Amino acid sequence: MNIKEERYSIVYENNVIKISGKLSIMPEGYERIESFFKEIVGSGPAELVLDIRNLEYLNSSGIKALCIGLILEVETKEGLWLNIRCSKQHRWQLETVPTFKDLIENLNIVFE
Amino acid sequence: MSNENKEKDKLKRRIAGLEKTLQIVTGYSGRIEKNLRQLFEVVSDTMPVPMMISLKTGAILFFNGNAQKIFGYSEKEFRKIAASLLYENPDDRGIFLKTLEDKGEVRDFAVNLKKADGSVFPASLFSRQIVFEGQNCLLTVIHDLSELKQEEEKRLMLERQLRQTQKMEAIGTMAGGIAHDFNNILTVIFGKLELASMMLPGESKVVRYIADALAAARRAKAMTKQILAFCRKTEYARKPFHISTVVAEAYKMIASLTPSDIEVRLGIKAESAIILCDPTQIHQVMMNLCSNAHHALRDRGGVIEILLEEVRAGSQEKIMIPALKSGDYVRLTVRDNGPGIEKNIVDRVFDPFFTTKPSGEGTGMGLSIVRGILQAHGGAVSVDSEPGKGAAFHCWFPLVAQTEDLTESVMPQDTVERHRKNSVRG
């Protein structure tokens, strides 16, 4: 299942979750996105990549959805590592993504 | 580890993860909030209109730099003042709030606002209800209408002047036509009277009558000449010359004709200024203006000042005298310390046939002719007067050059000679 809307898209393919566009929906809108993340993690991938290089903006509810729906879920799967590919072009990523390291240990963050 | 302990450990880790998530999200929200506040302050201080945020009670929570500037309050004063005191009539705020309540927003609410120094300015308010710092507030944008009102007044003044000019042109055209035809009739009258006079013996009483009739016809011819001059039908022999020389010559003649209880003073501050004009017209301008000044001082004595100076007409002068173009001018001023001109007639003094002199003493054409001459030379005439404070007529002649700039090819021979002599002396 992929999610494609006018302002953003979330595509899962070959163990890569790719989020693009501007994601600033209301908190209740994230419920299906969190479910989507949990479904992916529950499918038992050997490794997981989150590619947000083209995610220009994410609001605070989106940060919460990423943390709870994806990152904390990864922690429940022993041996699973999450790699996050970020862009230095987006200031919010530079300021916020490094703090995700506080949540789990098996996390790699790469800025390109 | 027992299953129970495993579950407990799992829950503990979950709670810790959620706590950290909460920290991450609040940190992120804090940064976004700070950025939005900065954005709001930059936008409000960049926009070129005053705006403020107030409570319905009147407390002012936020104001931008333009609001502070227009009202003239310091930041500290602004925070303390009640919004109703910014209105000339504090009751107007009640009407404003009522409108906002009824319509949900206020657009173009016309009101007079009051500055810190007590002065009042017209404004139009635009307002909406917003939530600011957790409170229900009003965001109000103030559109200062002072300049618009001034522009409107200026436009109305220009319209009045345009109507007046059109009226004068219509009168001029009509009067010129009449004068032209009248001149033709006078030619016949002159011819026939002179013929009749020649056919009569010199001692005849009729010859005397005819002489009187001829004198009257000459006066009529002089009058038509003035009317034609006003209508600018006469071709002027223009040439570049030193206006100071002509003014000095005319001053001598005027001073010699002036009674001893009237002092005539001359001040020339534009000796080298050159204008393009017919010198006889300068004589006529001075004679007409000084004749009026004489009349104003006739029963009381006083001073007539004739001043010649170089001036630059800028935007300020253009507002006062719309006929004037921006540039350098030589200004000839004739000022008297007589009774001045009543406010209700000062706008009409340049109208043809307008006179305050008793019947038979003035034709009402003097100032009209002055204006016609100035207009024909690309200049303008203006008057400054207040009752009891005398009157000053300013004639603006476009400056062609100064002596140093004038080449011999455009300089009349007598001027060249004078210039050479001055150079040798200098």
Tab-separated table of N, CA, C and O in Angstrom, chain A:
chain	number	residue	atom	x	y	z
A	1	MET	N	0.857	-1.210	0.000
A	1	MET	CA	0.000	0.000	0.000
A	1	MET	C	0.888	1.253	0.000
A	1	MET	O	1.824	1.343	0.772
A	2	ASN	N	0.593	2.110	-0.871
A	2	ASN	CA	1.278	3.408	-0.883
A	2	ASN	C	0.263	4.506	-0.619
A	2	ASN	O	-0.941	4.324	-0.834
A	3	ILE	N	0.763	5.666	-0.159
A	3	ILE	CA	-0.150	6.796	0.095
A	3	ILE	C	0.275	7.945	-0.819
A	3	ILE	O	1.417	8.411	-0.754
A	4	LYS	N	-0.643	8.342	-1.659
A	4	LYS	CA	-0.310	9.464	-2.557
A	4	LYS	C	-1.391	10.529	-2.458
A	4	LYS	O	-2.560	10.266	-2.745
A	5	GLU	N	-0.996	11.689	-2.044
A	5	GLU	CA	-1.925	12.823	-1.939
A	5	GLU	C	-1.374	13.980	-2.780
A	5	GLU	O	-0.280	13.895	-3.329
A	6	GLU	N	-2.154	15.046	-2.805
A	6	GLU	CA	-1.766	16.182	-3.660
A	6	GLU	C	-0.410	16.787	-3.253
A	6	GLU	O	0.421	17.093	-4.081
A	7	ARG	N	-0.236	16.940	-1.916
A	7	ARG	CA	0.963	17.646	-1.451
A	7	ARG	C	2.086	16.701	-0.982
A	7	ARG	O	3.194	17.155	-0.718
A	8	TYR	N	1.783	15.426	-0.849
A	8	TYR	CA	2.836	14.510	-0.369
A	8	TYR	C	2.576	13.090	-0.866
A	8	TYR	O	1.464	12.769	-1.308
A	9	SER	N	3.631	12.266	-0.747
A	9	SER	CA	3.452	10.843	-1.093
A	9	SER	C	4.346	9.988	-0.192
A	9	SER	O	5.432	10.441	0.215
A	10	ILE	N	3.846	8.777	0.150
A	10	ILE	CA	4.649	7.828	0.936
A	10	ILE	C	4.642	6.503	0.150
A	10	ILE	O	3.583	5.913	-0.080
A	11	VAL	N	5.839	6.128	-0.273
A	11	VAL	CA	5.942	4.934	-1.134
A	11	VAL	C	6.890	3.930	-0.473
A	11	VAL	O	7.982	4.308	-0.030
A	12	TYR	N	6.462	2.655	-0.381
A	12	TYR	CA	7.333	1.610	0.167
A	12	TYR	C	7.685	0.641	-0.945
A	12	TYR	O	6.815	0.048	-1.577
A	13	GLU	N	8.998	0.485	-1.138
A	13	GLU	CA	9.458	-0.370	-2.227
A	13	GLU	C	10.868	-0.863	-1.901
A	13	GLU	O	11.735	-0.012	-1.552
A	14	ASN	N	11.097	-2.157	-1.990
A	14	ASN	CA	12.424	-2.743	-1.741
A	14	ASN	C	13.025	-2.300	-0.404
A	14	ASN	O	14.159	-1.816	-0.349
A	15	ASN	N	12.247	-2.422	0.626
A	15	ASN	CA	12.670	-2.074	1.997
A	15	ASN	C	12.960	-0.576	2.194
A	15	ASN	O	13.626	-0.187	3.155
A	16	VAL	N	12.541	0.240	1.248
A	16	VAL	CA	12.766	1.700	1.363
A	16	VAL	C	11.420	2.417	1.479
A	16	VAL	O	10.539	2.234	0.625
A	17	ILE	N	11.275	3.189	2.549
A	17	ILE	CA	10.076	4.039	2.675
A	17	ILE	C	10.495	5.429	2.199
A	17	ILE	O	11.385	6.050	2.797
A	18	LYS	N	9.867	5.873	1.147
A	18	LYS	CA	10.258	7.180	0.584
A	18	LYS	C	9.114	8.177	0.799
A	18	LYS	O	7.991	7.969	0.304
A	19	ILE	N	9.399	9.246	1.552
A	19	ILE	CA	8.365	10.273	1.794
A	19	ILE	C	8.794	11.552	1.069
A	19	ILE	O	9.925	12.028	1.231
A	20	SER	N	7.893	12.105	0.284
A	20	SER	CA	8.206	13.322	-0.499
A	20	SER	C	7.101	14.371	-0.336
A	20	SER	O	5.962	14.038	0.009
A	21	GLY	N	7.487	15.606	-0.588
A	21	GLY	CA	6.501	16.704	-0.588
A	21	GLY	C	6.442	17.442	0.738
A	21	GLY	O	7.458	17.562	1.452
A	22	LYS	N	5.262	17.985	1.059
A	22	LYS	CA	5.060	18.746	2.308
A	22	LYS	C	3.970	18.060	3.103
A	22	LYS	O	2.832	17.951	2.640
A	23	LEU	N	4.316	17.612	4.286
A	23	LEU	CA	3.376	16.830	5.095
A	23	LEU	C	2.998	17.653	6.320
A	23	LEU	O	3.768	17.791	7.277
A	24	SER	N	1.828	18.271	6.234
A	24	SER	CA	1.402	19.119	7.365
A	24	SER	C	-0.091	18.945	7.595
A	24	SER	O	-0.838	19.916	7.632
A	25	ILE	N	-0.506	17.695	7.737
A	25	ILE	CA	-1.935	17.425	7.943
A	25	ILE	C	-2.285	17.467	9.432
A	25	ILE	O	-1.393	17.535	10.289
A	26	MET	N	-3.554	17.413	9.734
A	26	MET	CA	-4.016	17.447	11.128
A	26	MET	C	-3.671	16.117	11.816
A	26	MET	O	-3.504	15.093	11.140
A	27	PRO	N	-3.593	16.098	13.177
A	27	PRO	CA	-3.150	14.882	13.891
A	27	PRO	C	-3.928	13.628	13.493
A	27	PRO	O	-3.326	12.558	13.295
A	28	GLU	N	-5.242	13.748	13.334
A	28	GLU	CA	-6.038	12.544	13.016
A	28	GLU	C	-5.686	11.968	11.637
A	28	GLU	O	-5.862	10.769	11.388
A	29	GLY	N	-5.158	12.778	10.782
A	29	GLY	CA	-4.769	12.338	9.444
A	29	GLY	C	-3.585	11.378	9.483
A	29	GLY	O	-3.312	10.677	8.499
A	30	TYR	N	-2.834	11.407	10.591
A	30	TYR	CA	-1.633	10.570	10.665
A	30	TYR	C	-1.944	9.129	11.088
A	30	TYR	O	-1.067	8.278	11.052
A	31	GLU	N	-3.196	8.898	11.487
A	31	GLU	CA	-3.518	7.556	11.991
A	31	GLU	C	-3.238	6.481	10.943
A	31	GLU	O	-2.595	5.474	11.215
A	32	ARG	N	-3.667	6.740	9.722
A	32	ARG	CA	-3.456	5.723	8.677
A	32	ARG	C	-1.982	5.629	8.294
A	32	ARG	O	-1.497	4.586	7.873
A	33	ILE	N	-1.266	6.751	8.441
A	33	ILE	CA	0.168	6.720	8.110
A	33	ILE	C	0.916	5.878	9.155
A	33	ILE	O	1.767	5.043	8.819
A	34	GLU	N	0.554	6.068	10.437
A	34	GLU	CA	1.189	5.286	11.502
A	34	GLU	C	0.884	3.795	11.286
A	34	GLU	O	1.769	2.935	11.438
A	35	SER	N	-0.348	3.493	10.922
A	35	SER	CA	-0.737	2.092	10.665
A	35	SER	C	0.091	1.524	9.512
A	35	SER	O	0.532	0.364	9.555
A	36	PHE	N	0.311	2.359	8.500
A	36	PHE	CA	1.103	1.944	7.333
A	36	PHE	C	2.527	1.585	7.761
A	36	PHE	O	3.076	0.538	7.372
A	37	PHE	N	3.120	2.465	8.611
A	37	PHE	CA	4.480	2.208	9.106
A	37	PHE	C	4.522	0.892	9.906
A	37	PHE	O	5.413	0.049	9.720
A	38	LYS	N	3.525	0.691	10.795
A	38	LYS	CA	3.505	-0.501	11.653
A	38	LYS	C	3.374	-1.760	10.800
A	38	LYS	O	3.997	-2.794	11.081
A	39	GLU	N	2.587	-1.643	9.752
A	39	GLU	CA	2.381	-2.766	8.821
A	39	GLU	C	3.703	-3.148	8.152
A	39	GLU	O	4.040	-4.331	8.033
A	40	ILE	N	4.460	-2.106	7.773
A	40	ILE	CA	5.753	-2.352	7.097
A	40	ILE	C	6.712	-3.063	8.066
A	40	ILE	O	7.325	-4.085	7.731
A	41	VAL	N	6.794	-2.484	9.284
A	41	VAL	CA	7.725	-3.081	10.256
A	41	VAL	C	7.277	-4.503	10.605
A	41	VAL	O	8.107	-5.430	10.716
A	42	GLY	N	5.960	-4.691	10.709
A	42	GLY	CA	5.405	-6.010	11.052
A	42	GLY	C	5.647	-7.059	9.965
A	42	GLY	O	5.618	-8.262	10.232
A	43	SER	N	5.928	-6.613	8.728
A	43	SER	CA	6.140	-7.562	7.611
A	43	SER	C	7.519	-8.228	7.710
A	43	SER	O	7.839	-9.092	6.889
A	44	GLY	N	8.344	-7.773	8.681
A	44	GLY	CA	9.617	-8.420	8.954
A	44	GLY	C	10.706	-8.185	7.950
A	44	GLY	O	11.365	-9.134	7.506
A	45	PRO	N	10.967	-6.972	7.559
A	45	PRO	CA	12.078	-6.721	6.618
A	45	PRO	C	13.430	-6.959	7.308
A	45	PRO	O	13.551	-6.770	8.525
A	46	ALA	N	14.413	-7.333	6.520
A	46	ALA	CA	15.742	-7.573	7.076
A	46	ALA	C	16.415	-6.264	7.466
A	46	ALA	O	17.166	-6.180	8.433
A	47	GLU	N	16.154	-5.257	6.693
A	47	GLU	CA	16.638	-3.909	7.021
A	47	GLU	C	15.617	-2.903	6.484
A	47	GLU	O	14.755	-3.257	5.658
A	48	LEU	N	15.721	-1.689	6.949
A	48	LEU	CA	14.724	-0.687	6.552
A	48	LEU	C	15.407	0.666	6.321
A	48	LEU	O	16.272	1.067	7.108
A	49	VAL	N	15.017	1.294	5.223
A	49	VAL	CA	15.566	2.639	4.916
A	49	VAL	C	14.408	3.634	4.874
A	49	VAL	O	13.381	3.367	4.234
A	50	LEU	N	14.601	4.750	5.563
A	50	LEU	CA	13.609	5.850	5.479
A	50	LEU	C	14.276	6.980	4.694
A	50	LEU	O	15.256	7.573	5.153
A	51	ASP	N	13.751	7.232	3.506
A	51	ASP	CA	14.339	8.269	2.635
A	51	ASP	C	13.445	9.528	2.692
A	51	ASP	O	12.346	9.546	2.141
A	52	ILE	N	13.948	10.528	3.386
A	52	ILE	CA	13.144	11.771	3.498
A	52	ILE	C	13.873	12.954	2.825
A	52	ILE	O	13.617	14.117	3.152
A	53	ARG	N	14.732	12.674	1.908
A	53	ARG	CA	15.504	13.749	1.252
A	53	ARG	C	14.598	14.731	0.510
A	53	ARG	O	14.935	15.898	0.368
A	54	ASN	N	13.470	14.228	0.041
A	54	ASN	CA	12.554	15.133	-0.679
A	54	ASN	C	11.339	15.544	0.154
A	54	ASN	O	10.361	16.036	-0.398
A	55	LEU	N	11.454	15.297	1.453
A	55	LEU	CA	10.366	15.736	2.346
A	55	LEU	C	10.700	17.168	2.802
A	55	LEU	O	11.550	17.382	3.669
A	56	GLU	N	10.036	18.146	2.160
A	56	GLU	CA	10.393	19.557	2.392
A	56	GLU	C	9.939	20.055	3.759
A	56	GLU	O	10.591	20.881	4.383
A	57	TYR	N	8.787	19.551	4.205
A	57	TYR	CA	8.287	20.032	5.500
A	57	TYR	C	7.495	18.931	6.181
A	57	TYR	O	6.774	18.160	5.525
A	58	LEU	N	7.609	18.867	7.479
A	58	LEU	CA	6.851	17.897	8.283
A	58	LEU	C	6.424	18.633	9.553
A	58	LEU	O	7.273	19.221	10.243
A	59	ASN	N	5.138	18.611	9.853
A	59	ASN	CA	4.714	19.340	11.063
A	59	ASN	C	4.929	18.480	12.318
A	59	ASN	O	5.379	17.332	12.234
A	60	SER	N	4.600	19.048	13.483
A	60	SER	CA	4.913	18.372	14.741
A	60	SER	C	4.152	17.052	14.886
A	60	SER	O	4.688	16.078	15.435
A	61	SER	N	2.939	16.997	14.359
A	61	SER	CA	2.178	15.738	14.414
A	61	SER	C	2.868	14.672	13.560
A	61	SER	O	2.843	13.478	13.883
A	62	GLY	N	3.484	15.104	12.490
A	62	GLY	CA	4.210	14.187	11.617
A	62	GLY	C	5.453	13.647	12.313
A	62	GLY	O	5.823	12.477	12.142
A	63	ILE	N	6.113	14.504	13.098
A	63	ILE	CA	7.294	14.066	13.856
A	63	ILE	C	6.868	12.965	14.832
A	63	ILE	O	7.524	11.931	14.959
A	64	LYS	N	5.738	13.235	15.486
A	64	LYS	CA	5.214	12.250	16.459
A	64	LYS	C	4.888	10.933	15.742
A	64	LYS	O	5.221	9.832	16.231
A	65	ALA	N	4.289	11.004	14.572
A	65	ALA	CA	3.930	9.795	13.818
A	65	ALA	C	5.178	9.002	13.432
A	65	ALA	O	5.194	7.768	13.513
A	66	LEU	N	6.243	9.705	13.028
A	66	LEU	CA	7.493	9.040	12.665
A	66	LEU	C	8.104	8.336	13.881
A	66	LEU	O	8.550	7.182	13.803
A	67	CYS	N	8.096	9.081	15.012
A	67	CYS	CA	8.734	8.544	16.226
A	67	CYS	C	8.000	7.299	16.730
A	67	CYS	O	8.617	6.252	16.989
A	68	ILE	N	6.684	7.450	16.881
A	68	ILE	CA	5.912	6.362	17.487
A	68	ILE	C	5.572	5.265	16.475
A	68	ILE	O	5.722	4.073	16.763
A	69	GLY	N	5.145	5.684	15.301
A	69	GLY	CA	4.680	4.707	14.313
A	69	GLY	C	5.809	3.933	13.653
A	69	GLY	O	5.630	2.777	13.246
A	70	LEU	N	6.995	4.536	13.571
A	70	LEU	CA	8.072	3.852	12.840
A	70	LEU	C	9.273	3.536	13.739
A	70	LEU	O	9.612	2.367	13.943
A	71	ILE	N	9.857	4.588	14.307
A	71	ILE	CA	11.139	4.379	14.996
A	71	ILE	C	10.983	3.476	16.235
A	71	ILE	O	11.739	2.515	16.419
A	72	LEU	N	9.986	3.773	17.071
A	72	LEU	CA	9.801	2.949	18.263
A	72	LEU	C	9.334	1.537	17.899
A	72	LEU	O	9.593	0.585	18.638
A	73	GLU	N	8.672	1.418	16.756
A	73	GLU	CA	8.249	0.090	16.299
A	73	GLU	C	9.461	-0.746	15.871
A	73	GLU	O	9.519	-1.939	16.104
A	74	VAL	N	10.444	-0.072	15.262
A	74	VAL	CA	11.666	-0.764	14.821
A	74	VAL	C	12.358	-1.404	16.026
A	74	VAL	O	12.893	-2.514	15.948
A	75	GLU	N	12.279	-0.665	17.149
A	75	GLU	CA	12.944	-1.146	18.354
A	75	GLU	C	12.379	-2.497	18.827
A	75	GLU	O	13.080	-3.292	19.466
A	76	THR	N	11.114	-2.712	18.504
A	76	THR	CA	10.481	-3.954	18.965
A	76	THR	C	10.941	-5.175	18.159
A	76	THR	O	10.676	-6.310	18.548
A	77	LYS	N	11.597	-4.924	17.035
A	77	LYS	CA	12.067	-6.036	16.192
A	77	LYS	C	13.571	-6.238	16.401
A	77	LYS	O	14.369	-5.363	15.980
A	78	GLU	N	13.910	-7.233	17.036
A	78	GLU	CA	15.312	-7.487	17.359
A	78	GLU	C	16.147	-7.621	16.082
A	78	GLU	O	15.742	-8.311	15.139
A	79	GLY	N	17.275	-6.955	16.087
A	79	GLY	CA	18.200	-7.055	14.955
A	79	GLY	C	17.865	-6.158	13.770
A	79	GLY	O	18.623	-6.082	12.815
A	80	LEU	N	16.727	-5.467	13.835
A	80	LEU	CA	16.351	-4.601	12.705
A	80	LEU	C	16.991	-3.215	12.871
A	80	LEU	O	16.896	-2.601	13.937
A	81	TRP	N	17.631	-2.751	11.817
A	81	TRP	CA	18.260	-1.412	11.811
A	81	TRP	C	17.462	-0.503	10.890
A	81	TRP	O	16.941	-0.925	9.863
A	82	LEU	N	17.390	0.732	11.323
A	82	LEU	CA	16.716	1.745	10.477
A	82	LEU	C	17.766	2.745	10.002
A	82	LEU	O	18.513	3.312	10.817
A	83	ASN	N	17.817	2.931	8.697
A	83	ASN	CA	18.729	3.937	8.114
A	83	ASN	C	17.897	5.113	7.596
A	83	ASN	O	16.955	4.896	6.821
A	84	ILE	N	18.243	6.290	8.038
A	84	ILE	CA	17.490	7.467	7.561
A	84	ILE	C	18.378	8.297	6.635
A	84	ILE	O	19.483	8.710	7.024
A	85	ARG	N	17.883	8.504	5.430
A	85	ARG	CA	18.615	9.352	4.464
A	85	ARG	C	17.961	10.742	4.461
A	85	ARG	O	16.779	10.898	4.138
A	86	CYS	N	18.767	11.736	4.825
A	86	CYS	CA	18.224	13.113	4.960
A	86	CYS	C	18.897	14.051	3.960
A	86	CYS	O	19.908	13.702	3.341
A	87	SER	N	18.351	15.257	3.891
A	87	SER	CA	18.939	16.284	3.018
A	87	SER	C	19.372	17.489	3.861
A	87	SER	O	18.620	17.959	4.710
A	88	LYS	N	20.601	17.947	3.577
A	88	LYS	CA	21.098	19.147	4.280
A	88	LYS	C	20.359	20.407	3.826
A	88	LYS	O	20.471	21.471	4.434
A	89	GLN	N	19.602	20.280	2.729
A	89	GLN	CA	18.901	21.457	2.186
A	89	GLN	C	17.716	21.879	3.059
A	89	GLN	O	17.304	23.015	3.014
A	90	HIS	N	17.224	20.923	3.856
A	90	HIS	CA	16.033	21.228	4.658
A	90	HIS	C	16.417	21.443	6.123
A	90	HIS	O	16.859	20.511	6.798
A	91	ARG	N	16.209	22.702	6.551
A	91	ARG	CA	16.671	23.077	7.884
A	91	ARG	C	16.001	22.240	8.986
A	91	ARG	O	16.639	21.882	9.968
A	92	TRP	N	14.725	21.927	8.815
A	92	TRP	CA	14.017	21.190	9.873
A	92	TRP	C	14.641	19.813	10.082
A	92	TRP	O	14.687	19.302	11.191
A	93	GLN	N	15.169	19.237	8.993
A	93	GLN	CA	15.802	17.918	9.102
A	93	GLN	C	17.112	18.029	9.893
A	93	GLN	O	17.386	17.218	10.774
A	94	LEU	N	17.876	19.085	9.580
A	94	LEU	CA	19.149	19.297	10.286
A	94	LEU	C	18.912	19.500	11.788
A	94	LEU	O	19.694	19.029	12.611
A	95	GLU	N	17.825	20.203	12.119
A	95	GLU	CA	17.572	20.529	13.528
A	95	GLU	C	16.941	19.373	14.301
A	95	GLU	O	17.176	19.219	15.498
A	96	THR	N	16.128	18.542	13.640
A	96	THR	CA	15.299	17.579	14.366
A	96	THR	C	15.713	16.109	14.223
A	96	THR	O	15.711	15.366	15.212
A	97	VAL	N	16.082	15.709	13.012
A	97	VAL	CA	16.346	14.271	12.791
A	97	VAL	C	17.442	13.724	13.733
A	97	VAL	O	17.286	12.617	14.282
A	98	PRO	N	18.529	14.504	13.996
A	98	PRO	CA	19.552	13.949	14.915
A	98	PRO	C	19.004	13.588	16.304
A	98	PRO	O	19.542	12.698	16.967
A	99	THR	N	17.906	14.253	16.723
A	99	THR	CA	17.360	13.945	18.063
A	99	THR	C	16.685	12.563	18.087
A	99	THR	O	16.438	12.027	19.173
A	100	PHE	N	16.412	11.981	16.910
A	100	PHE	CA	15.813	10.635	16.870
A	100	PHE	C	16.764	9.580	17.456
A	100	PHE	O	16.344	8.501	17.866
A	101	LYS	N	18.054	9.927	17.502
A	101	LYS	CA	19.063	9.012	18.047
A	101	LYS	C	18.786	8.722	19.525
A	101	LYS	O	19.235	7.705	20.063
A	102	ASP	N	18.054	9.668	20.172
A	102	ASP	CA	17.730	9.482	21.594
A	102	ASP	C	16.722	8.342	21.790
A	102	ASP	O	16.585	7.807	22.891
A	103	LEU	N	16.014	7.991	20.737
A	103	LEU	CA	14.937	7.012	20.865
A	103	LEU	C	15.449	5.566	20.816
A	103	LEU	O	15.077	4.759	21.660
A	104	ILE	N	16.277	5.269	19.817
A	104	ILE	CA	16.786	3.885	19.683
A	104	ILE	C	18.267	3.902	19.314
A	104	ILE	O	18.783	4.889	18.777
A	105	GLU	N	18.895	2.785	19.580
A	105	GLU	CA	20.337	2.710	19.278
A	105	GLU	C	20.585	2.231	17.844
A	105	GLU	O	21.537	2.665	17.202
A	106	ASN	N	19.719	1.313	17.386
A	106	ASN	CA	19.963	0.740	16.048
A	106	ASN	C	19.410	1.664	14.928
A	106	ASN	O	18.486	1.301	14.208
A	107	LEU	N	20.025	2.837	14.897
A	107	LEU	CA	19.582	3.868	13.934
A	107	LEU	C	20.791	4.548	13.296
A	107	LEU	O	21.714	4.976	13.997
A	108	ASN	N	20.782	4.618	11.972
A	108	ASN	CA	21.835	5.361	11.249
A	108	ASN	C	21.205	6.572	10.565
A	108	ASN	O	20.140	6.441	9.940
A	109	ILE	N	21.871	7.690	10.695
A	109	ILE	CA	21.339	8.911	10.027
A	109	ILE	C	22.414	9.414	9.067
A	109	ILE	O	23.567	9.623	9.473
A	110	VAL	N	22.023	9.615	7.831
A	110	VAL	CA	22.985	10.101	6.824
A	110	VAL	C	22.417	11.370	6.175
A	110	VAL	O	21.296	11.359	5.655
A	111	PHE	N	23.182	12.456	6.225
A	111	PHE	CA	22.778	13.712	5.544
A	111	PHE	C	23.495	13.808	4.209
A	111	PHE	O	24.692	13.599	4.119
A	112	GLU	N	22.780	14.075	3.184
A	112	GLU	CA	23.394	14.164	1.846
A	112	GLU	C	23.210	15.561	1.273
A	112	GLU	O	22.325	16.286	1.700
